[in-house]
PDB file of C-alpha atoms in Angstrom:
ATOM      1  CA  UNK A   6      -7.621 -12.575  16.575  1.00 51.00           C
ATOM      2  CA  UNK A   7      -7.183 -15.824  16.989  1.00 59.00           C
ATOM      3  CA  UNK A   8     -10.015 -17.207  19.504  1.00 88.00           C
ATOM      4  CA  UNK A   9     -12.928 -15.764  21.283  1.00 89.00           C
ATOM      5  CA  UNK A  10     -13.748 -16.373  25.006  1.00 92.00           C
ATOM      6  CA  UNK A  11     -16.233 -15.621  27.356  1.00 94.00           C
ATOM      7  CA  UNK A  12     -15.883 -14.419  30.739  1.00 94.00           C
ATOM      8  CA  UNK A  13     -18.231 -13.537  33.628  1.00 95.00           C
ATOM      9  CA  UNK A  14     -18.275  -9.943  35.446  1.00 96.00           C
ATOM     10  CA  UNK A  15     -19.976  -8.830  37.905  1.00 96.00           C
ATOM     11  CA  UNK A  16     -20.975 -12.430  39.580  1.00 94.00           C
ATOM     12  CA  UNK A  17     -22.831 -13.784  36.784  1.00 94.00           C
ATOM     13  CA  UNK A  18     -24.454 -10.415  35.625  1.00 95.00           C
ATOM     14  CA  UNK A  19     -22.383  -9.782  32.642  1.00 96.00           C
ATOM     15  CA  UNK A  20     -20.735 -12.397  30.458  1.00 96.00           C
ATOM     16  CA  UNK A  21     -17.947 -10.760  27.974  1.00 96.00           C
ATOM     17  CA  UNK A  22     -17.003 -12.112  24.847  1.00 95.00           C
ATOM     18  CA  UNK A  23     -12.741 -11.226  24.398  1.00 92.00           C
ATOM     19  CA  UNK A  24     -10.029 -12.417  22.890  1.00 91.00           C
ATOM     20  CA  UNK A  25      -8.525 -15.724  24.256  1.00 82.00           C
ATOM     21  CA  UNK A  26      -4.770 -14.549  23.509  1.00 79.00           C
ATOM     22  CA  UNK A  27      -3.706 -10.641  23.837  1.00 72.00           C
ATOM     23  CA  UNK A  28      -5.090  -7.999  25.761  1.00 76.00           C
ATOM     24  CA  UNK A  29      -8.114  -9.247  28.251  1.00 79.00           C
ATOM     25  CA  UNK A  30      -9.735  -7.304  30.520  1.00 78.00           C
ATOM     26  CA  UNK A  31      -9.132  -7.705  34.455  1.00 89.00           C
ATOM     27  CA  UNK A  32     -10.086  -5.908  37.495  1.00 95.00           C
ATOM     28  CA  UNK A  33      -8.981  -2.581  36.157  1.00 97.00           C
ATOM     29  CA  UNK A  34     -12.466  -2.026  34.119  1.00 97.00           C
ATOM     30  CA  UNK A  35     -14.384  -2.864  36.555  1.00 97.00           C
ATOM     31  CA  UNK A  36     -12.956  -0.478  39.249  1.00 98.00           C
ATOM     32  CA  UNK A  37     -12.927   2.107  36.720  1.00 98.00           C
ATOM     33  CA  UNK A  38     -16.517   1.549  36.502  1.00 98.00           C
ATOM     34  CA  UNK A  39     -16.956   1.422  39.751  1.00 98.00           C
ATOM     35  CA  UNK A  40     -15.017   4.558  40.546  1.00 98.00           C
ATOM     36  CA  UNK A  41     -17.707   6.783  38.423  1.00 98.00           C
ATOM     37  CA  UNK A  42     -20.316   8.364  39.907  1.00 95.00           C
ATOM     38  CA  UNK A  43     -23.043   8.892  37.106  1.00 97.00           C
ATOM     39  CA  UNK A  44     -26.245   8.605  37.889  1.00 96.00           C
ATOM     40  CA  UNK A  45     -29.454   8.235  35.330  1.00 97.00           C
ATOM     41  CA  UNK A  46     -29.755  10.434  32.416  1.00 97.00           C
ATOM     42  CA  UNK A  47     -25.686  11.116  32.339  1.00 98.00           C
ATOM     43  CA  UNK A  48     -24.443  10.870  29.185  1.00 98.00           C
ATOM     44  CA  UNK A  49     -20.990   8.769  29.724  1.00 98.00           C
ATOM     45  CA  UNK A  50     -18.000   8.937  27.391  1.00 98.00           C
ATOM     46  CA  UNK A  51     -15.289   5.916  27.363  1.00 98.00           C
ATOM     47  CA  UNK A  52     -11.635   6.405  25.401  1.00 98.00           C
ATOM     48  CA  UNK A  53     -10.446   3.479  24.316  1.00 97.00           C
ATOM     49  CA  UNK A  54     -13.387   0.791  25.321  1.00 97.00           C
ATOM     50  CA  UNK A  55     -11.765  -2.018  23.775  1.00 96.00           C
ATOM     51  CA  UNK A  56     -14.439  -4.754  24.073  1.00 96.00           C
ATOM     52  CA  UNK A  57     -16.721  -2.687  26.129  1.00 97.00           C
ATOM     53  CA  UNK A  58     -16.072  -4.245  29.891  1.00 97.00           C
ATOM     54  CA  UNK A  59     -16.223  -0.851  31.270  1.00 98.00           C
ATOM     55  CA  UNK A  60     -19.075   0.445  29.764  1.00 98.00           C
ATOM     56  CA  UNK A  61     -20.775  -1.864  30.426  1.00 98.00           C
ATOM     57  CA  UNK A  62     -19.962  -2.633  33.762  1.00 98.00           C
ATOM     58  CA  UNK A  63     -20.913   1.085  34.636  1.00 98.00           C
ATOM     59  CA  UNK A  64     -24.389   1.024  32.475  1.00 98.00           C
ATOM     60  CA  UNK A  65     -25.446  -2.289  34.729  1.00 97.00           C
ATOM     61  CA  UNK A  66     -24.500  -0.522  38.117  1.00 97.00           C
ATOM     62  CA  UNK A  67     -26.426   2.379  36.880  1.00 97.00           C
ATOM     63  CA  UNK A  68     -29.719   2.271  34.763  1.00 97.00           C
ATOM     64  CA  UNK A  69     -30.895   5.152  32.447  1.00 97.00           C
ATOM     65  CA  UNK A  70     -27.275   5.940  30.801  1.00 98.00           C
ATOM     66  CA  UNK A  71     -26.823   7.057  27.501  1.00 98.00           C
ATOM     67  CA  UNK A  72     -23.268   5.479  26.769  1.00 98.00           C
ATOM     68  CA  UNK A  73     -20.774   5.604  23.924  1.00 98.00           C
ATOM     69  CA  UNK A  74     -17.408   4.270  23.688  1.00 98.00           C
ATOM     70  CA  UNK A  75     -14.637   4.882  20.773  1.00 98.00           C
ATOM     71  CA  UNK A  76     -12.071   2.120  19.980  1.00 97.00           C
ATOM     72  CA  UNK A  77      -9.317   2.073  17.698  1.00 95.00           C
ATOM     73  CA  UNK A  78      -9.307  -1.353  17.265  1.00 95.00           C
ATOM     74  CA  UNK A  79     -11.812  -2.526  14.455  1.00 96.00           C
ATOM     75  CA  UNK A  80     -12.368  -6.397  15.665  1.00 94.00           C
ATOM     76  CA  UNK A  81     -12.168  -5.137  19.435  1.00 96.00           C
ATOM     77  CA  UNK A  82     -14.976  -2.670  18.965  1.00 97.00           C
ATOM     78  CA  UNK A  83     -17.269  -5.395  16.900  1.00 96.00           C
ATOM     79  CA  UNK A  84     -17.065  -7.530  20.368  1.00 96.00           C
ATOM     80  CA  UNK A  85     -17.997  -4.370  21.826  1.00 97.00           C
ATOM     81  CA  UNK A  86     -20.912  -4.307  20.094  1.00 98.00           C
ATOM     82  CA  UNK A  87     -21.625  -7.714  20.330  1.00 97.00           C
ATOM     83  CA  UNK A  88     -21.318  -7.380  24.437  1.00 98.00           C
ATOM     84  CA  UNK A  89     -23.198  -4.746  24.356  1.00 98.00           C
ATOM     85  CA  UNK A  90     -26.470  -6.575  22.413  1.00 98.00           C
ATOM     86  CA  UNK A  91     -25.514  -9.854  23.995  1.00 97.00           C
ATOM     87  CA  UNK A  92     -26.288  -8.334  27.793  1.00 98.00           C
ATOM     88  CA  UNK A  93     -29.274  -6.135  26.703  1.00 97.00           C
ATOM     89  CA  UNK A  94     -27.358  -2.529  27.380  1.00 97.00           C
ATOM     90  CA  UNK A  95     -26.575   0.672  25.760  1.00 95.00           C
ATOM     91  CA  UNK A  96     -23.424   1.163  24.406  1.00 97.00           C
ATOM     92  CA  UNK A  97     -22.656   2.935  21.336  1.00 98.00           C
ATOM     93  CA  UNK A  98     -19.121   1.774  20.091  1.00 98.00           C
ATOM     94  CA  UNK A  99     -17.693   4.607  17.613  1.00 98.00           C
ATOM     95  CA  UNK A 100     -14.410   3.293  15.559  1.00 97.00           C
ATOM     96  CA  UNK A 101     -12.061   5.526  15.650  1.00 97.00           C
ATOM     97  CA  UNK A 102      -8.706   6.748  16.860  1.00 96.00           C
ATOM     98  CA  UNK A 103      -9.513   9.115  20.083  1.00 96.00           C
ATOM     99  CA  UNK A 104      -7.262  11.729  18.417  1.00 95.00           C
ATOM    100  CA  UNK A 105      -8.981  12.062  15.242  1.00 95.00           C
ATOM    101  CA  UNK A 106     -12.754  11.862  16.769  1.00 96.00           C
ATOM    102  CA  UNK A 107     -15.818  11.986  14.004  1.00 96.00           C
ATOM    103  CA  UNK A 108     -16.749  15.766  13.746  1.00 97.00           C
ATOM    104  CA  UNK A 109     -20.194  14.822  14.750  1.00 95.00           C
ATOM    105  CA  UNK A 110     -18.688  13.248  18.299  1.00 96.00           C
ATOM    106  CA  UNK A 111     -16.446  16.333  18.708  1.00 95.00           C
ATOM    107  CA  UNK A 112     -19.597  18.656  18.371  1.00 95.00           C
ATOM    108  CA  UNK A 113     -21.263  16.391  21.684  1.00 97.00           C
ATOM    109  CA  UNK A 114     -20.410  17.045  25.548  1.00 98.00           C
ATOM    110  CA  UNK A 115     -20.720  14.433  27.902  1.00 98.00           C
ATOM    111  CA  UNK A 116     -21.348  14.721  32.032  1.00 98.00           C
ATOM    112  CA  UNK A 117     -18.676  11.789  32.749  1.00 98.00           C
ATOM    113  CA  UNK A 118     -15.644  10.796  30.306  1.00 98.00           C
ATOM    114  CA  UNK A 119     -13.600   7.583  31.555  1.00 98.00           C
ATOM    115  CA  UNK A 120     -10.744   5.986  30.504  1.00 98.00           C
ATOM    116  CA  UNK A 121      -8.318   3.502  31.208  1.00 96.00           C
ATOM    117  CA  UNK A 122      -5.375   4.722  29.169  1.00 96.00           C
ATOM    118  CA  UNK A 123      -2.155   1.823  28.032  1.00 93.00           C
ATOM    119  CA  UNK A 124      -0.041   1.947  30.785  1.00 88.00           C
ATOM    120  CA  UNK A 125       3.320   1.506  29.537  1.00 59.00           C
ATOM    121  CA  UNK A 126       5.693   3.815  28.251  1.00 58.00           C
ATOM    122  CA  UNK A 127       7.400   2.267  25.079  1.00 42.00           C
ATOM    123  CA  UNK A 128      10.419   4.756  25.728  1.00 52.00           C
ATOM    124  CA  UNK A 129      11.209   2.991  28.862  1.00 53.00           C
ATOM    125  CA  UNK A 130       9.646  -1.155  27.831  1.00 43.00           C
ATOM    126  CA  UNK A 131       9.864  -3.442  25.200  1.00 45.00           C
ATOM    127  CA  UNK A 132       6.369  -4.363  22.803  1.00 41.00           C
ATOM    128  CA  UNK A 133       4.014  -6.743  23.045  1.00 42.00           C
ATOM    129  CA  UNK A 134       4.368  -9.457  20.831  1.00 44.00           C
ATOM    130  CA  UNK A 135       0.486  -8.950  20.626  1.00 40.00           C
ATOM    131  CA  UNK A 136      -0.440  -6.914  18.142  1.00 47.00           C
ATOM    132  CA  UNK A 137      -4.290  -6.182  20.044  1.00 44.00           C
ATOM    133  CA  UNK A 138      -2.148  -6.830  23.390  1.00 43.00           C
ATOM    134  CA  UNK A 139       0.531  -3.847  22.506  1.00 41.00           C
ATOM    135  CA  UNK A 140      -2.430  -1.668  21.278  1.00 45.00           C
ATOM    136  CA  UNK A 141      -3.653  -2.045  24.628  1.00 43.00           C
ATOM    137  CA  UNK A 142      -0.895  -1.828  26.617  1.00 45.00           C
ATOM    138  CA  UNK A 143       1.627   0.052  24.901  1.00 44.00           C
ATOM    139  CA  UNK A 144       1.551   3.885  25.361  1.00 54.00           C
ATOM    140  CA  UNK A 145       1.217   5.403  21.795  1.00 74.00           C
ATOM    141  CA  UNK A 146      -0.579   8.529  22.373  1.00 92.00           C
ATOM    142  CA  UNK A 147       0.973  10.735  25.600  1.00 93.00           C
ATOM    143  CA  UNK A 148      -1.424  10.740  28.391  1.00 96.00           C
ATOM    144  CA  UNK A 149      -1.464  14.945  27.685  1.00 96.00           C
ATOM    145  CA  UNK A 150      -2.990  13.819  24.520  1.00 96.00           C
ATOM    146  CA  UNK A 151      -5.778  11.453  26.317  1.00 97.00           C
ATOM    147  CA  UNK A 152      -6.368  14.203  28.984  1.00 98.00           C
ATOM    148  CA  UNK A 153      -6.638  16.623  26.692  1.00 97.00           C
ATOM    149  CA  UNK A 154      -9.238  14.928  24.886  1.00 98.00           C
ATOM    150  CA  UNK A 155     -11.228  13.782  28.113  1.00 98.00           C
ATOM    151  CA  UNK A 156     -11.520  17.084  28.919  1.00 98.00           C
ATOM    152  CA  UNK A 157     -12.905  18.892  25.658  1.00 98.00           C
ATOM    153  CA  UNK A 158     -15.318  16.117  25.200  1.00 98.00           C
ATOM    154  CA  UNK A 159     -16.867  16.932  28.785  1.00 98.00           C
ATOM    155  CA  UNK A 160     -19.633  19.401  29.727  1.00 98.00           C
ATOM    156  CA  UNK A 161     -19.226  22.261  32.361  1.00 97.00           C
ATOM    157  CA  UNK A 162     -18.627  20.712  35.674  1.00 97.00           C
ATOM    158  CA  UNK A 163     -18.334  16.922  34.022  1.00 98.00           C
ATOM    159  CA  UNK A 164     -16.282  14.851  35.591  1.00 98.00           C
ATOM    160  CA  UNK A 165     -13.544  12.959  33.964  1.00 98.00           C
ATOM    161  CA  UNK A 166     -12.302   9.658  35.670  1.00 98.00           C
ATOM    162  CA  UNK A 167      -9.045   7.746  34.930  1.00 98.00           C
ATOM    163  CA  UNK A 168      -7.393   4.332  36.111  1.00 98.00           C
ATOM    164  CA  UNK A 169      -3.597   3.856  35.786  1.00 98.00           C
ATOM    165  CA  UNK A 170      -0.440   2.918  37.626  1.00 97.00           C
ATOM    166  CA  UNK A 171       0.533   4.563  40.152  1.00 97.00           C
ATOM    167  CA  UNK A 172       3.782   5.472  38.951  1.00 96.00           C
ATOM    168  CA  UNK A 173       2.135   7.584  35.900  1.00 96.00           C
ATOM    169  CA  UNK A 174       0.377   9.732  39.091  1.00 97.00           C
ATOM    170  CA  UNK A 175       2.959  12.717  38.108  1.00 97.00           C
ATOM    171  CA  UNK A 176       2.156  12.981  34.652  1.00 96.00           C
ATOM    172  CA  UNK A 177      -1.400  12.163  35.051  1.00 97.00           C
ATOM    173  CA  UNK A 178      -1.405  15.657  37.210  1.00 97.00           C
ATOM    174  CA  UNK A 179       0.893  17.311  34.842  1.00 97.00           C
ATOM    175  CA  UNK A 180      -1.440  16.540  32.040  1.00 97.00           C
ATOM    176  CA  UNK A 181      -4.767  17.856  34.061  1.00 97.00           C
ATOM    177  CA  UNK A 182      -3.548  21.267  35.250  1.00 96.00           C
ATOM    178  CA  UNK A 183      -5.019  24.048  33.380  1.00 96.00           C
ATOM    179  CA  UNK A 184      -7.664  21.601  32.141  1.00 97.00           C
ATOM    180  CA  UNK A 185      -9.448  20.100  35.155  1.00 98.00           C
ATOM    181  CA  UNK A 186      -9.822  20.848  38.185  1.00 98.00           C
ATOM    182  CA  UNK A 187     -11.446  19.699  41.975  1.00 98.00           C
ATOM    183  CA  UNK A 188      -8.661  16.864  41.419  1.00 98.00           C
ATOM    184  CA  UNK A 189      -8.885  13.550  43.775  1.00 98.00           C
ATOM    185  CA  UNK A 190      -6.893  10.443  43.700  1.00 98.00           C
ATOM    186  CA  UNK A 191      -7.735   6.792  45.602  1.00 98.00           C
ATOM    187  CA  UNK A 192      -4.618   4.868  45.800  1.00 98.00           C
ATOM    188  CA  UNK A 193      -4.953   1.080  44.989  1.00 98.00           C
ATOM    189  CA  UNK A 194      -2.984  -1.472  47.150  1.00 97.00           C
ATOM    190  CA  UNK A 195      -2.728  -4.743  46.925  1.00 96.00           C
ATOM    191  CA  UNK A 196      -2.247  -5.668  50.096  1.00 96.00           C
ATOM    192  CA  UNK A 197      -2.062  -3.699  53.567  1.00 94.00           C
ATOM    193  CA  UNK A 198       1.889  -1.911  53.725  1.00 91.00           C
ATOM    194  CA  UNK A 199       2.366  -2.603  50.124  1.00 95.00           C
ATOM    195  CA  UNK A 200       2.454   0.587  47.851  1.00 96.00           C
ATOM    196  CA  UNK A 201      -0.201   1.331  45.413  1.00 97.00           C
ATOM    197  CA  UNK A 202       0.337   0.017  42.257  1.00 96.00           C
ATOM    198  CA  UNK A 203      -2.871   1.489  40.493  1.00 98.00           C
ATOM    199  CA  UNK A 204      -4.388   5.070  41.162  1.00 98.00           C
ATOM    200  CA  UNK A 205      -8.230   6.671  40.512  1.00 98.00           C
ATOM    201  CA  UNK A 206      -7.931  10.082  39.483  1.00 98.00           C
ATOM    202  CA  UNK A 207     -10.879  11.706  38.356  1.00 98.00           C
ATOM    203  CA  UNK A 208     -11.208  15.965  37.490  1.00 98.00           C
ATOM    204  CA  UNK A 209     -14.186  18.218  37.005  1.00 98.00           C
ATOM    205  CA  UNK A 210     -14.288  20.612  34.476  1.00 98.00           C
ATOM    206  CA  UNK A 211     -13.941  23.980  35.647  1.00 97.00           C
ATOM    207  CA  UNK A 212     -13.379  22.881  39.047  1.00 97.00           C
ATOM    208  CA  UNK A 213     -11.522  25.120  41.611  1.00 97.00           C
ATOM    209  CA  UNK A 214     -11.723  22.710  44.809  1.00 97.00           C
ATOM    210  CA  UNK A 215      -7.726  21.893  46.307  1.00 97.00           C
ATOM    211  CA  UNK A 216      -6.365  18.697  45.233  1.00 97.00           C
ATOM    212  CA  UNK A 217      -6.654  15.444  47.837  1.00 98.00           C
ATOM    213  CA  UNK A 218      -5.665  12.282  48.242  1.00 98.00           C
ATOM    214  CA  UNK A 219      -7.672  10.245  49.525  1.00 98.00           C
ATOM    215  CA  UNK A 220      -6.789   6.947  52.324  1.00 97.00           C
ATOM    216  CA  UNK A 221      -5.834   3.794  49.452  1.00 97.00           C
ATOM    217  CA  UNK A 222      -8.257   0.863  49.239  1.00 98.00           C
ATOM    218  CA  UNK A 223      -6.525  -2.186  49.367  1.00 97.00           C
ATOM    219  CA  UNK A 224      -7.585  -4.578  47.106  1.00 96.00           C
ATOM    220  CA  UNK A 225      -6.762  -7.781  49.312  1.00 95.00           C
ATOM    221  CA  UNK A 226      -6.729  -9.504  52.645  1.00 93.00           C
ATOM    222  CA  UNK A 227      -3.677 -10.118  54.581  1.00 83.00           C
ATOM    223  CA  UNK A 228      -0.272  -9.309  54.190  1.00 74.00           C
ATOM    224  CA  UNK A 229       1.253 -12.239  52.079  1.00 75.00           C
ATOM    225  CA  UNK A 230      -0.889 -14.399  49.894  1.00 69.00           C
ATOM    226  CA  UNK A 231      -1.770 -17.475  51.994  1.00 66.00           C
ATOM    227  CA  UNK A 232      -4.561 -19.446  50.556  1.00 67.00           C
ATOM    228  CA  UNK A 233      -5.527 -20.835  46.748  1.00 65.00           C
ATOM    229  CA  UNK A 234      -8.561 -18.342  45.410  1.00 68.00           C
ATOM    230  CA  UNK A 235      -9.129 -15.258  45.722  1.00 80.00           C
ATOM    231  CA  UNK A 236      -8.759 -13.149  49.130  1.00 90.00           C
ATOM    232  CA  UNK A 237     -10.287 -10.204  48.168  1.00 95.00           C
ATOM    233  CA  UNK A 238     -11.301  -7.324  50.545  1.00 97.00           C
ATOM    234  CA  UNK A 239     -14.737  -7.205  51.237  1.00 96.00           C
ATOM    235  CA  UNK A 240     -15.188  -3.735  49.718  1.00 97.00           C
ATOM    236  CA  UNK A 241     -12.999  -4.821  46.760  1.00 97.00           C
ATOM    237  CA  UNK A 242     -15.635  -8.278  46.439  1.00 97.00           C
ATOM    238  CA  UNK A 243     -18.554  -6.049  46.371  1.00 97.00           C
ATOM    239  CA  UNK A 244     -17.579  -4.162  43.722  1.00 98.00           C
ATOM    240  CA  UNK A 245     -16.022  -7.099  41.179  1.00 96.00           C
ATOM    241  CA  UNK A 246     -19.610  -9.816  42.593  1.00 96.00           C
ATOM    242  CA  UNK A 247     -22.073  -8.079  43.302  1.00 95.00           C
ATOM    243  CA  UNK A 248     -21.707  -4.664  41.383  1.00 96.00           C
ATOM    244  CA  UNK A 249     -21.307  -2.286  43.771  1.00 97.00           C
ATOM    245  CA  UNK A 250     -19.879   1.136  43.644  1.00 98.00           C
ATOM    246  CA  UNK A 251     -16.629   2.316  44.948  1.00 98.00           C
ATOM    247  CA  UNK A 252     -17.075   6.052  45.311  1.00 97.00           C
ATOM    248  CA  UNK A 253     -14.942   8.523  45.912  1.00 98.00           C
ATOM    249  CA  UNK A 254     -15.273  10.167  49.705  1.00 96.00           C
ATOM    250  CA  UNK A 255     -17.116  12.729  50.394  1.00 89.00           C
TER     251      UNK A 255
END
C-alpha cells in the first residue's frame, strides 16, 4: 500500500482513511448503506468491508448498532479499524476470508448481512494490476458462495442486502433461490432512459412474499452530462450529503 488518503462521506460527517492507489470506495458503499433498513439494537453483518465505508456509513445513519465486518485483506481491515476509532463508531473488523469464517462468528446470527461483492468475472476480464484493487474487484469467490454465506450468517426473517451490476441480476437470483426469500430489486440509473448499471437486491430469510422490482432511482439529473460538478438527483444528494436513507418501497 503505497499511500494513505482521506476522504469525506456523508457531507463532512465521516472522513475515511483509504488507499491513494487501488481499490477506493465510491458511491456504491454508501447506497449500500443506505439501502438497509436496520434500525437500533440490529446486529449488522458486512462481507468483505474493506476499509469500513459501509459500515460505517450505515452505523452513522442509524445509532444503537452492534456492527462487525470481515475483510480478507490484512492492511485494508487495519484502516477499518482505524475509521472506525477515528469517527467514534462501532465496528468490529474480523480478518478473515468470508469462506473460512472464525468458528466463534459462524456460531452468531445477525438481523441484517450486507455486502458489496467484486463485480467482475475474471472468466470474462482481464486483472487488476492492483493487487488490493483486483482483490476488490476481481470475482474470486462465485456470488453462490457469498449468498450462501449471507444467508447462514442471518437470523430468522433477517434481511440480507446486496449492491452489484446490473448485469450479475441473473445470477444474483440464481444464487438466492432456495435460500432467501421476499426478494426485491431497485434498479440504479444513471441518468433518465439510460439502463441500470447497478442493482439493490436484498432477501429475507425464510421469506415467502413474490419477487418485485421496484421503479429504478436514477442517480443523476438530465439526460447528457452538461455542467462541471456533480448533478446529482436530489434523492441521490440526500443520501451521499446529508445521510439519508434510500429505502426500499413499501
Amino acid at each position: 500500500m503505497s499511500g494513505i488518503s482521506e476522504n469525506a462521506y456523508l457531507g463532512g460527517r465521516l472522513t475515511i482513511r483509504q488507499p491513494a492507489q487501488g481499490y477506493r470506495a465510491g458511491v456504491d458503499p454508501v447506497l449500500l448503506a443506505a439501502a438497509t433498513e436496520a434500525q437500533a439494537g440490529d446486529r449488522v453483518l458486512e462481507l468483505g468491508c474493506g476499509v469500513g465505508t459501509a459500515a460505517l456509513c450505515l452505523a452513522a445513519r442509524v445509532p444503537g448498532l452492534a456492527v462487525t465486518g470481515v475483510e480478507l485483506q490484512a492492511d485494508y481491515a487495519a484502516l477499518a479499524r482505524e475509521n472506525a476509532a477515528a469517527n467514534g463508531l462501532p465496528l468490529e473488523v474480523i480478518d478473515a476470508d468470508i469462506a473460512a469464517l472464525p468458528e466463534t462468528l459462524r456460531q452468531q446470527q445477525f438481523s441484517q448481512v450486507i455486502a458489496n461483492p467484486p463485480y467482475f468475472d475474471r472468466n470474462a476480464g482481464s486483472r487488476a494490476a492492483d493487487a488490493g484493487r483486483e482483490t476488490a474487484m476481481g470475482e474470486a469467490l462465485p456470488l453462490e458462495t457469498w449468498v450462501d454465506i449471507a444467508a447462514r450468517r442471518l437470523a430468522p426473517k433477517g434481511i440480507a442486502t446486496f449492491i452489484h451490476r446490473a448485469e450479475r441480476l441473473p445470477d444474483l437470483l440464481c444464487a438466492m433461490r432456495g435460500r432467501l426469500g421476499s426478494l426485491e430489486c431497485i434498479p440504479l440509473q444513471p441518468r433518465a432512459r439510460r439502463e441500470a448499471k447497478l442493482i439493490l437486491l436484498r432477501g429475507r430469510k425464510n421469506g415467502r412474499a413474490a419477487f418485485r422490482i421496484h421503479a429504478p432511482v436514477v442517480m443523476h439529473e438530465g439526460t447528457t452530462h452538461e455542467k462541471d460538478g456533480d448533478d446529482y438527483t436530489p434523492e441521490i444528494s440526500a443520501v451521499l450529503r446529508d445521510g439519508a436513507a434510500l429505502p426500499f418501497p413499501k
